[in-house]
Amino acid sequence: MKILSKDQVYEADKATIEAEAIPSINLMERAGGYAFEYLHQRLQSQRVNIKIFCGIGNNGGDGLVIARNLIEHNYSVTTYVVNYSDKRSKDFLQALEALKGKTKNWPQVVKSTDDFPEIAREDLVVDCIFGIGLNRPADGWVQELFQKINTSGAYVLSIDVPSGMAVNRQFPIDTMVHPTVVLSFQTPKLAFFLPQSGKYINNWDVLDIGLDRNYLNSVKTKAQLIDTTEARQMYRPRQKFSHKGTYGHALIVAGSYGKMGAAVLSSKACLHAGAGLTTAYSTRQGLPILQTALPEVMVVTDRHDGTYLEELKFDLEPDVIGIGPGLGTEKATQEAFKAFLKSNKTPLVVDADALNMLAKDRDLLKFLPKYSVLTPHPKELERLIGEWNDDFEKLEKAEAFSAEYNCVLVCKDAHTIVVFEGNYYVNNTGNPGMATGGSGDVLTGVITGLIAQGYDPLTAAIFGTYLHGKAGDLAVNHTAYEALTAGTIIEFLGAAVLDLFEQPGKENGKG
């Protein structure tokens, strides 16, 4: 699913108005009307007190249309106009006149904290104060209104975006409404998936308001949301007349004393992702552990008897190498890693301690093969690209890093974002139960296994991240968040593949 930018949303509105030869108020009527239908289908005329807070721009106009439709269907509605400016959009004024023509209970004007109404826990609050056009934090008294809504305990439906959220920059988080659900017009917004703002959005849904299809189909967006539909298109079915060599040979370089679990998890995940052959390269003391835990995996070791790798030499010709889980960063390991990078031409998936060694010696980055896949968690990412002030700056720095070193950057988080060639691929699978040791090692194995089979590195990173998260989503139904382990995620990777075709379902936001 394409994630439109702020400017592209405006362009889509304009294209729709021109293509259909309609005045802009018609588009407001359409958006507000569809939002009303969304509410009406769920409320089914229940007696609930609905409080609609409208700004004085087009988002507020949408709220006025929603209010008029609700009143026409005999709902109990109180409408408030949050008067944060003397300027009103033309369409807002038309929507206001239309509402006044349907009720004697005209909107109440809120100009300061003295005008704040009481909000009961049993109320339904519809938030239409600010839309995507917000370019600065709201005034102090408006922020206090946000806080009143947030602390009321009421069910809060934000229309298009939560009021106070900017869609292309970061404001202090306390300045936004914390909604129960966001009903986003036509497309989700990138800010929904970033840690600083997204953590206040538990659920979202997209409302198709019929924007011009020619524009939507042709526009190239910087960000895309990856869910079942997109992942299904990436899947490569197996052919009847194939063999283990058809699906590649993956080498996993991982493990050290006390961290052999990382080698086991990444190697096992590589197998479950479909690699035809998987070999683990580790220390000699790890040999019995690996061969006992994973009889399907071949094992190669260095020539030393230490507790960590001291050399990286092998006579294999793998199709891809996944390197880093549990390696440690001992001096001898760093030297072995350095020598390996200088001579290696095989595609790489780089994780964990291998990333930390790159961060310690940045000159090594230039030896990464083209299109290497790097999979840092937030702290590892910071070591690579430096500190950032907000999530938008983080993405800009990640984009610059990816361009400089011609690599695929998998920025792991609640919504992992794959960054490559100026594009963001936002994953929509996964859950808090996956915040557990070893989960990242599993992802490394999955991506490595996909590349071994012939998936290009970008597709492997995007598809692998999706499957990893979906496996966690399926597994957590059997374990609960707290009991989910990395090993269980591996066991559900096959179910994640089957789910692509058995349960396509409806794509929407997840809590």
Coordinates of C-alpha atoms in Angstrom, one line a residue:
M1 CA 0.0 0.0 0.0
K2 CA 1.4 3.4 -1.0
I3 CA 1.9 5.9 1.9
L4 CA 1.2 9.3 0.4
S5 CA 3.2 12.3 1.7
K6 CA 1.5 15.5 2.8
D7 CA 2.1 17.1 -0.5
Q8 CA 0.8 14.1 -2.4
V9 CA -2.4 14.0 -0.4
Y10 CA -3.0 17.6 -1.5
E11 CA -2.2 16.7 -5.1
A12 CA -4.6 13.7 -5.0
D13 CA -7.4 16.0 -3.7
K14 CA -6.6 18.5 -6.6
A15 CA -6.5 15.7 -9.2
T16 CA -9.9 14.4 -8.0
I17 CA -11.5 17.8 -8.1
E18 CA -10.2 18.4 -11.6
A19 CA -11.0 14.9 -12.9
E20 CA -14.6 15.0 -11.6
A21 CA -15.1 18.7 -12.2
I22 CA -16.5 19.2 -8.7
P23 CA -16.1 22.0 -6.2
S24 CA -13.8 21.2 -3.2
I25 CA -16.8 21.2 -0.8
N26 CA -18.0 18.0 -2.5
L27 CA -14.8 16.3 -1.6
M28 CA -15.3 17.4 2.1
E29 CA -18.9 16.1 1.9
R30 CA -17.7 12.8 0.6
A31 CA -15.0 12.4 3.2
G32 CA -17.3 13.4 6.1
G33 CA -20.1 11.3 4.7
Y34 CA -17.9 8.2 4.5
A35 CA -16.6 8.8 8.0
F36 CA -20.2 9.0 9.2
E37 CA -21.0 5.7 7.6
Y38 CA -18.0 4.2 9.3
L39 CA -19.4 5.4 12.7
H40 CA -23.0 4.5 11.9
Q41 CA -22.2 0.9 10.9
R42 CA -20.5 0.4 14.3
L43 CA -22.9 2.4 16.5
Q44 CA -26.1 1.1 15.0
S45 CA -28.1 4.0 16.5
Q46 CA -26.9 3.3 20.0
R47 CA -27.7 6.0 22.6
V48 CA -24.3 7.5 23.2
N49 CA -23.2 11.0 23.8
I50 CA -21.0 12.1 20.9
K51 CA -18.8 15.1 21.3
I52 CA -17.2 16.4 18.1
F53 CA -14.3 18.8 18.4
C54 CA -13.7 20.7 15.1
G55 CA -10.9 23.1 14.1
I56 CA -11.5 25.9 11.7
G57 CA -9.8 24.3 8.7
N58 CA -10.8 21.5 6.4
N59 CA -10.3 18.8 9.0
G60 CA -12.8 20.7 11.1
G61 CA -15.1 21.0 8.1
D62 CA -15.0 17.2 7.9
G63 CA -16.1 17.1 11.5
L64 CA -19.0 19.4 10.8
V65 CA -20.2 17.1 8.0
I66 CA -20.0 14.1 10.3
A67 CA -22.0 16.0 12.9
R68 CA -24.7 16.9 10.5
N69 CA -25.1 13.4 9.3
L70 CA -25.2 12.0 12.8
I71 CA -27.9 14.6 13.8
E72 CA -29.9 13.6 10.7
H73 CA -29.9 10.1 12.0
N74 CA -31.0 11.1 15.5
Y75 CA -27.7 10.6 17.4
S76 CA -27.0 12.7 20.5
V77 CA -24.4 15.1 19.2
T78 CA -22.7 18.2 20.7
T79 CA -20.3 20.0 18.3
Y80 CA -17.5 22.3 19.4
V81 CA -15.5 24.7 17.2
V82 CA -12.0 25.1 18.6
N83 CA -11.3 28.7 17.8
Y84 CA -7.5 28.7 17.6
S85 CA -7.5 31.3 14.8
D86 CA -9.7 33.9 13.2
K87 CA -9.1 32.5 9.8
R88 CA -11.6 29.9 8.5
S89 CA -11.4 27.9 5.3
K90 CA -14.1 28.5 2.7
D91 CA -15.2 24.9 2.8
F92 CA -15.4 24.9 6.6
L93 CA -17.7 27.9 6.4
Q94 CA -20.0 26.1 3.9
A95 CA -20.1 23.0 6.1
L96 CA -20.9 25.2 9.1
E97 CA -23.9 26.8 7.4
A98 CA -25.1 23.4 6.3
L99 CA -25.0 22.1 9.9
K100 CA -26.8 25.2 11.2
G101 CA -29.6 24.5 8.7
K102 CA -30.2 21.1 10.3
T103 CA -30.2 21.8 14.0
K104 CA -31.0 24.5 16.5
N105 CA -28.0 23.3 18.7
W106 CA -25.4 25.3 16.8
P107 CA -21.7 24.4 17.6
Q108 CA -20.3 25.8 20.8
V109 CA -17.2 27.9 20.4
V110 CA -14.2 27.0 22.5
K111 CA -11.7 30.0 22.8
S112 CA -9.9 29.2 26.1
T113 CA -9.7 26.7 28.9
D114 CA -12.8 28.4 30.4
D115 CA -14.9 27.0 27.6
F116 CA -13.8 23.4 27.9
P117 CA -16.7 21.0 28.3
E118 CA -16.8 18.1 30.6
I119 CA -15.9 14.8 28.9
A120 CA -17.2 11.6 30.5
R121 CA -15.7 8.2 30.2
E122 CA -18.9 7.0 28.5
D123 CA -18.7 9.7 25.8
L124 CA -17.5 9.2 22.2
V125 CA -15.1 11.9 21.2
V126 CA -14.5 12.6 17.5
D127 CA -11.3 14.6 17.0
C128 CA -11.3 16.9 14.0
I129 CA -9.3 19.8 15.4
F130 CA -6.2 19.6 13.1
G131 CA -5.4 17.7 10.0
I132 CA -2.3 17.1 8.0
G133 CA -1.6 20.7 7.4
L134 CA -0.3 21.4 10.9
N135 CA 3.2 22.9 10.7
R136 CA 3.8 24.1 14.3
P137 CA 2.8 22.9 17.8
A138 CA -0.7 24.0 18.8
D139 CA -1.2 26.9 21.2
G140 CA -0.9 26.2 24.9
W141 CA -4.6 26.2 25.7
V142 CA -5.3 23.9 22.8
Q143 CA -2.7 21.5 24.1
E144 CA -4.5 21.6 27.4
L145 CA -7.7 20.6 25.5
F146 CA -5.7 17.6 24.0
Q147 CA -4.7 16.7 27.5
K148 CA -8.3 16.9 28.8
I149 CA -9.4 14.5 26.0
N150 CA -6.5 12.2 26.7
T151 CA -7.3 11.9 30.4
S152 CA -11.0 11.6 30.0
G153 CA -11.0 7.9 29.4
A154 CA -13.5 8.3 26.6
Y155 CA -13.3 6.5 23.3
V156 CA -11.5 8.8 20.9
L157 CA -11.8 8.6 17.1
S158 CA -9.4 10.9 15.3
I159 CA -10.3 11.8 11.8
D160 CA -7.4 11.5 9.3
V161 CA -4.6 12.1 11.8
P162 CA -4.6 12.7 15.6
S163 CA -4.8 16.4 16.2
G164 CA -1.4 17.8 17.1
M165 CA 0.5 15.3 15.0
A166 CA 2.6 16.5 12.2
V167 CA 2.9 14.1 9.3
N168 CA 6.3 15.3 8.0
R169 CA 8.1 16.4 11.2
Q170 CA 8.3 15.7 14.9
F171 CA 6.6 17.8 17.5
P172 CA 6.8 17.2 21.3
I173 CA 4.6 14.2 21.8
D174 CA 2.6 15.7 24.7
T175 CA 1.1 18.1 22.1
M176 CA -1.1 15.5 20.4
V177 CA -4.4 13.7 21.0
H178 CA -3.9 10.1 21.9
P179 CA -6.7 8.3 20.0
T180 CA -8.3 5.0 20.5
V181 CA -8.6 4.7 16.7
V182 CA -7.4 6.8 13.8
L183 CA -9.6 6.8 10.7
S184 CA -7.2 7.9 8.0
F185 CA -8.4 9.1 4.6
Q186 CA -7.2 7.0 1.6
T187 CA -3.8 6.2 3.0
P188 CA -2.1 5.7 6.4
K189 CA 0.5 8.4 7.3
L190 CA 4.2 7.6 7.8
A191 CA 4.1 9.1 11.2
F192 CA 1.8 6.3 12.4
F193 CA 4.7 3.8 12.1
L194 CA 7.5 5.8 13.8
P195 CA 8.3 5.2 17.5
Q196 CA 7.9 8.7 18.8
S197 CA 4.5 9.3 17.5
G198 CA 3.3 5.8 16.6
K199 CA 3.4 4.6 20.1
Y200 CA 0.3 6.6 20.8
I201 CA -1.7 5.0 18.0
N202 CA -2.9 1.6 19.0
N203 CA -5.3 1.1 16.1
W204 CA -5.8 2.7 12.7
D205 CA -8.0 2.1 9.7
V206 CA -8.0 3.5 6.2
L207 CA -11.2 5.0 4.7
D208 CA -11.3 5.0 0.9
I209 CA -12.9 8.3 0.0
G210 CA -12.6 7.8 -3.8
L211 CA -9.6 10.0 -4.7
D212 CA -8.6 9.9 -8.3
R213 CA -7.5 6.4 -9.3
N214 CA -5.3 7.6 -12.1
Y215 CA -3.3 9.7 -9.7
L216 CA -3.1 7.1 -7.0
N217 CA -2.0 4.4 -9.5
S218 CA 0.7 6.5 -11.1
V219 CA 2.2 8.5 -8.2
K220 CA 5.5 7.1 -6.9
T221 CA 5.6 7.4 -3.1
K222 CA 8.7 7.4 -1.0
A223 CA 7.1 5.0 1.5
Q224 CA 5.1 1.8 1.1
L225 CA 3.3 -0.2 3.7
I226 CA 4.1 -3.9 3.4
D227 CA 1.3 -6.3 4.4
T228 CA -0.2 -9.5 3.0
T229 CA -1.0 -8.3 -0.5
E230 CA 2.5 -7.0 -1.1
A231 CA 4.2 -10.0 0.5
R232 CA 2.1 -12.4 -1.5
Q233 CA 3.4 -10.9 -4.7
M234 CA 7.0 -11.4 -3.6
Y235 CA 6.6 -15.1 -2.9
R236 CA 8.4 -17.4 -5.4
P237 CA 6.7 -20.9 -5.6
R238 CA 8.9 -24.0 -5.9
Q239 CA 9.1 -26.1 -9.0
K240 CA 8.5 -29.8 -9.1
F241 CA 11.8 -30.7 -10.8
S242 CA 14.1 -29.0 -8.3
H243 CA 16.6 -30.2 -5.7
K244 CA 18.5 -28.8 -2.7
G245 CA 21.1 -27.2 -5.0
T246 CA 18.3 -25.2 -6.6
Y247 CA 17.6 -23.3 -3.4
G248 CA 21.1 -22.3 -2.7
H249 CA 23.8 -22.7 0.0
A250 CA 23.8 -20.3 2.9
L251 CA 26.7 -19.9 5.4
I252 CA 25.9 -18.6 8.9
V253 CA 28.9 -17.2 10.7
A254 CA 27.9 -16.9 14.3
G255 CA 28.4 -17.8 17.9
S256 CA 31.0 -17.7 20.7
Y257 CA 31.3 -19.1 24.2
G258 CA 28.0 -18.6 26.0
K259 CA 26.3 -17.3 22.8
M260 CA 26.0 -20.4 20.8
G261 CA 22.2 -20.0 21.0
A262 CA 22.5 -17.2 18.5
A263 CA 24.2 -19.5 16.0
V264 CA 21.6 -22.2 16.5
L265 CA 18.7 -19.7 16.1
S266 CA 20.0 -18.0 13.0
S267 CA 21.0 -21.3 11.3
K268 CA 17.6 -22.9 12.1
A269 CA 15.8 -19.9 10.8
C270 CA 17.8 -20.1 7.6
L271 CA 16.7 -23.7 7.1
H272 CA 13.0 -22.8 7.9
A273 CA 13.2 -19.9 5.4
G274 CA 13.9 -22.5 2.7
A275 CA 17.7 -22.5 2.0
G276 CA 18.6 -25.7 0.2
L277 CA 21.8 -26.2 2.2
T278 CA 22.9 -24.4 5.4
T279 CA 26.4 -24.5 6.9
A280 CA 27.3 -22.9 10.2
Y281 CA 30.8 -21.5 10.8
S282 CA 31.7 -21.2 14.4
T283 CA 34.2 -22.1 17.1
R284 CA 35.3 -25.6 17.8
Q285 CA 33.7 -25.6 21.2
G286 CA 30.4 -24.8 19.4
L287 CA 30.6 -27.9 17.1
P288 CA 28.9 -30.4 19.3
I289 CA 26.2 -27.9 20.3
L290 CA 25.3 -27.1 16.6
Q291 CA 25.4 -30.7 15.4
T292 CA 23.3 -31.9 18.3
A293 CA 20.7 -29.1 18.0
L294 CA 20.6 -29.0 14.2
P295 CA 21.3 -32.3 12.5
E296 CA 20.3 -30.7 9.2
V297 CA 23.0 -28.1 9.4
M298 CA 26.6 -28.7 8.3
V299 CA 29.3 -27.2 10.6
V300 CA 32.7 -25.8 9.8
T301 CA 35.0 -24.3 12.5
D302 CA 38.1 -22.3 12.7
R303 CA 41.4 -24.0 13.5
H304 CA 41.7 -22.7 17.1
D305 CA 40.4 -24.0 20.4
G306 CA 39.4 -20.6 21.8
T307 CA 36.0 -19.4 23.0
Y308 CA 35.6 -17.0 20.1
L309 CA 36.5 -16.9 16.4
E310 CA 40.1 -16.1 15.6
E311 CA 39.9 -16.7 11.8
L312 CA 37.4 -16.7 9.1
K313 CA 38.6 -19.1 6.4
F314 CA 36.7 -21.8 4.6
D315 CA 36.8 -23.8 1.4
L316 CA 33.1 -23.4 0.7
E317 CA 31.5 -21.3 -2.0
P318 CA 28.2 -20.3 -0.5
D319 CA 25.6 -18.2 -2.3
V320 CA 25.2 -15.8 0.7
I321 CA 26.8 -15.4 4.1
G322 CA 24.9 -14.2 7.2
I323 CA 27.4 -12.9 9.8
G324 CA 27.3 -11.5 13.3
P325 CA 24.9 -13.2 15.7
G326 CA 26.7 -13.9 19.0
L327 CA 30.2 -13.4 17.5
G328 CA 31.5 -11.1 20.2
T329 CA 33.9 -8.3 19.5
E330 CA 37.2 -9.7 20.8
K331 CA 40.3 -8.2 19.2
A332 CA 41.1 -11.5 17.4
T333 CA 37.6 -11.7 16.1
Q334 CA 37.8 -8.1 14.8
E335 CA 41.0 -8.9 13.0
A336 CA 39.5 -12.0 11.5
F337 CA 36.4 -10.1 10.4
K338 CA 38.6 -7.3 8.9
A339 CA 40.6 -9.8 6.8
F340 CA 37.4 -11.6 5.7
L341 CA 35.8 -8.4 4.5
K342 CA 38.8 -7.4 2.5
S343 CA 38.8 -10.6 0.5
N344 CA 35.1 -11.5 0.4
K345 CA 32.9 -11.1 -2.7
T346 CA 29.9 -13.2 -1.5
P347 CA 26.6 -11.3 -0.7
L348 CA 26.3 -10.6 3.0
V349 CA 23.6 -10.2 5.6
V350 CA 25.3 -8.3 8.5
D351 CA 23.9 -8.3 12.0
A352 CA 24.7 -7.9 15.7
D353 CA 28.4 -7.9 16.6
A354 CA 29.4 -7.7 12.9
L355 CA 27.6 -4.4 12.9
N356 CA 29.3 -3.3 16.1
M357 CA 32.7 -4.1 14.5
L358 CA 31.8 -2.1 11.5
A359 CA 30.8 0.8 13.7
K360 CA 34.2 0.6 15.6
D361 CA 36.2 0.6 12.4
R362 CA 34.2 2.5 9.8
D363 CA 36.9 2.1 7.2
L364 CA 35.6 -1.5 6.8
L365 CA 32.3 -0.3 5.4
K366 CA 33.9 0.4 2.1
F367 CA 34.6 -3.4 1.8
L368 CA 30.9 -4.4 2.0
P369 CA 29.8 -6.1 -1.2
K370 CA 27.2 -4.1 -3.2
Y371 CA 23.6 -4.6 -1.9
S372 CA 24.7 -6.0 1.4
V373 CA 21.8 -6.3 3.9
L374 CA 22.5 -4.7 7.3
T375 CA 19.9 -5.4 10.1
P376 CA 20.6 -3.1 13.1
H377 CA 18.3 -2.6 16.1
P378 CA 18.0 1.1 17.2
K379 CA 21.2 1.2 19.2
E380 CA 23.2 -0.5 16.5
L381 CA 21.7 1.9 14.0
E382 CA 22.8 4.8 16.1
R383 CA 26.4 3.5 16.2
L384 CA 26.4 3.4 12.4
I385 CA 24.7 6.6 11.4
G386 CA 25.0 8.8 14.5
E387 CA 22.5 10.3 16.9
W388 CA 19.2 11.8 15.6
N389 CA 16.9 14.4 17.1
D390 CA 13.7 12.7 15.9
D391 CA 12.4 9.8 13.8
F392 CA 12.3 11.8 10.6
E393 CA 15.9 12.8 10.9
K394 CA 16.7 9.1 11.7
L395 CA 15.2 8.1 8.4
E396 CA 17.1 10.8 6.5
K397 CA 20.4 9.7 8.0
A398 CA 19.6 6.0 7.3
E399 CA 18.8 6.9 3.7
A400 CA 22.1 8.8 3.3
F401 CA 24.0 5.9 4.9
S402 CA 22.3 3.4 2.5
A403 CA 23.2 5.5 -0.5
E404 CA 26.8 6.1 0.6
Y405 CA 27.5 2.4 1.1
N406 CA 25.0 1.0 -1.5
C407 CA 23.5 -1.3 1.1
V408 CA 20.0 -2.4 2.1
L409 CA 19.4 -1.1 5.7
V410 CA 16.8 -2.9 7.8
C411 CA 16.0 -0.6 10.6
K412 CA 14.4 -2.9 13.2
D413 CA 11.6 -1.6 15.4
A414 CA 7.9 -2.2 16.2
H415 CA 7.4 -1.4 12.5
T416 CA 10.7 -2.3 10.9
I417 CA 11.5 -0.1 7.9
V418 CA 13.7 -1.3 5.1
V419 CA 15.6 1.7 3.5
F420 CA 17.1 1.5 0.0
E421 CA 17.6 3.9 -2.9
G422 CA 15.7 6.6 -1.2
N423 CA 12.6 4.4 -0.5
Y424 CA 11.1 3.2 2.8
Y425 CA 9.4 -0.1 3.0
V426 CA 7.4 -0.1 6.3
N427 CA 6.5 -3.5 7.7
N428 CA 3.1 -4.1 9.2
T429 CA 3.6 -7.4 11.0
G430 CA 5.0 -8.2 14.4
N431 CA 4.0 -7.6 18.0
P432 CA 5.5 -6.7 21.4
G433 CA 6.0 -10.4 22.2
M434 CA 8.9 -10.4 19.7
A435 CA 10.9 -8.0 21.9
T436 CA 12.8 -11.0 23.2
G437 CA 16.4 -12.2 23.0
G438 CA 17.2 -14.0 19.8
S439 CA 14.4 -12.5 17.7
G440 CA 16.9 -10.5 15.6
D441 CA 19.1 -13.6 15.1
V442 CA 16.0 -15.3 13.6
L443 CA 15.5 -12.4 11.2
T444 CA 19.1 -12.7 10.1
G445 CA 18.6 -16.3 9.3
V446 CA 15.4 -15.8 7.4
I447 CA 16.8 -13.1 5.2
T448 CA 20.0 -15.1 4.5
G449 CA 17.8 -18.2 3.6
L450 CA 15.8 -16.1 1.1
I451 CA 18.8 -14.7 -0.6
A452 CA 20.2 -18.3 -0.9
Q453 CA 17.1 -19.2 -2.8
G454 CA 17.6 -16.4 -5.4
Y455 CA 15.6 -13.6 -3.9
D456 CA 17.4 -10.3 -4.6
P457 CA 18.7 -8.6 -1.4
L458 CA 16.0 -5.9 -1.2
T459 CA 13.1 -8.4 -1.7
A460 CA 14.7 -10.8 0.8
A461 CA 14.9 -8.0 3.3
I462 CA 11.3 -6.8 2.8
F463 CA 9.7 -10.3 2.5
G464 CA 11.9 -11.8 5.3
T465 CA 10.9 -9.0 7.7
Y466 CA 7.2 -9.6 6.8
L467 CA 7.5 -13.4 7.3
H468 CA 9.4 -12.9 10.6
G469 CA 6.7 -10.6 11.9
K470 CA 3.8 -12.7 10.7
A471 CA 5.3 -15.8 12.3
G472 CA 5.4 -13.9 15.5
D473 CA 1.8 -12.8 15.1
L474 CA 0.6 -16.4 14.5
A475 CA 2.7 -17.8 17.3
V476 CA 1.5 -15.3 19.9
N477 CA -2.0 -16.6 19.6
H478 CA -0.7 -19.8 21.2
T479 CA 1.7 -18.3 23.7
A480 CA 0.7 -14.7 24.7
Y481 CA 3.2 -11.9 24.4
E482 CA 5.2 -12.7 27.6
A483 CA 5.9 -16.3 26.7
L484 CA 6.8 -15.8 23.0
T485 CA 10.4 -16.9 22.3
A486 CA 12.7 -16.7 19.3
G487 CA 12.6 -20.4 18.8
T488 CA 8.8 -20.4 18.7
I489 CA 8.9 -17.7 16.0
I490 CA 11.0 -20.1 13.9
E491 CA 8.4 -22.9 14.3
F492 CA 5.7 -20.6 12.8
L493 CA 7.7 -19.5 9.8
G494 CA 6.0 -22.2 7.7
A495 CA 2.6 -21.1 8.9
A496 CA 3.5 -17.5 7.9
V497 CA 4.1 -18.7 4.3
L498 CA 0.8 -20.7 4.3
D499 CA -1.0 -17.6 5.6
L500 CA -0.1 -15.7 2.5
F501 CA -2.7 -17.8 0.5
E502 CA -5.0 -19.3 3.1
Q503 CA -6.0 -16.1 4.9
P504 CA -5.5 -13.0 2.8
G505 CA -7.9 -11.1 5.0
K506 CA -8.5 -7.4 5.2
E507 CA -5.5 -5.2 5.7
N508 CA -5.8 -2.6 8.5
G509 CA -4.0 -1.3 11.5
K510 CA -3.0 -3.5 14.4
G511 CA -2.9 -2.8 18.1

